[in-house]
Amino acid sequence: MKAYYRKNSQKRLQEETPIWDAFINHMDSIYFPGASELLDTKLIAFEYESFKQYYA
């Protein structure tokens, strides 16, 4: 599993993993594997916007 850090995160995410794939990995790690497919779409949208603001 890759680690994502706030410092230099834009460059790291762009070079290593597309933002959506990084988000899916994030969701799997904080909720449960497959969470992005099973959770409510509003919750996923909220989490994705928060994730983009923090890492992108």
C-alpha positions as CSV (number, residue, x, y, z in Angstrom):
1,M,0.0,0.0,0.0
2,K,1.3,3.4,-0.9
3,A,1.6,6.2,1.7
4,Y,0.3,9.7,0.8
5,Y,1.6,12.7,2.6
6,R,0.4,16.3,2.6
7,K,3.9,17.7,1.8
8,N,4.5,17.7,-1.9
9,S,1.3,15.7,-2.3
10,Q,0.3,17.3,-5.6
11,K,3.5,16.2,-7.4
12,R,3.5,12.8,-5.7
13,L,-0.1,12.0,-6.5
14,Q,0.3,13.1,-10.1
15,E,3.4,11.1,-10.7
16,E,2.5,7.9,-8.9
17,T,-1.3,7.4,-8.9
18,P,-4.3,9.1,-10.6
19,I,-6.4,11.0,-8.0
20,W,-9.4,8.7,-8.3
21,D,-7.3,5.6,-7.7
22,A,-5.6,7.3,-4.7
23,F,-9.1,8.2,-3.4
24,I,-10.3,4.6,-3.7
25,N,-7.3,3.4,-1.8
26,H,-8.0,6.0,0.9
27,M,-11.7,5.0,1.2
28,D,-10.6,1.3,1.5
29,S,-8.2,2.2,4.3
30,I,-10.5,4.4,6.4
31,Y,-13.8,2.5,5.9
32,F,-13.5,-1.1,4.6
33,P,-12.4,-2.8,1.3
34,G,-15.0,-2.0,-1.3
35,A,-16.5,1.0,0.5
36,S,-16.5,3.1,-2.6
37,E,-18.9,0.7,-4.2
38,L,-21.2,0.2,-1.2
39,L,-21.5,3.5,0.6
40,D,-24.0,6.2,-0.2
41,T,-23.1,8.3,-3.2
42,K,-23.6,11.6,-1.2
43,L,-21.1,10.4,1.4
44,I,-18.6,9.4,-1.3
45,A,-19.0,12.7,-3.0
46,F,-18.4,14.5,0.2
47,E,-15.3,12.4,1.0
48,Y,-14.0,12.9,-2.6
49,E,-14.3,16.7,-2.4
50,S,-12.5,16.7,1.0
51,F,-9.8,14.4,-0.4
52,K,-9.2,16.6,-3.4
53,Q,-9.0,19.7,-1.3
54,Y,-6.4,18.1,1.0
55,Y,-4.3,16.2,-1.6
56,A,-4.8,18.0,-4.9
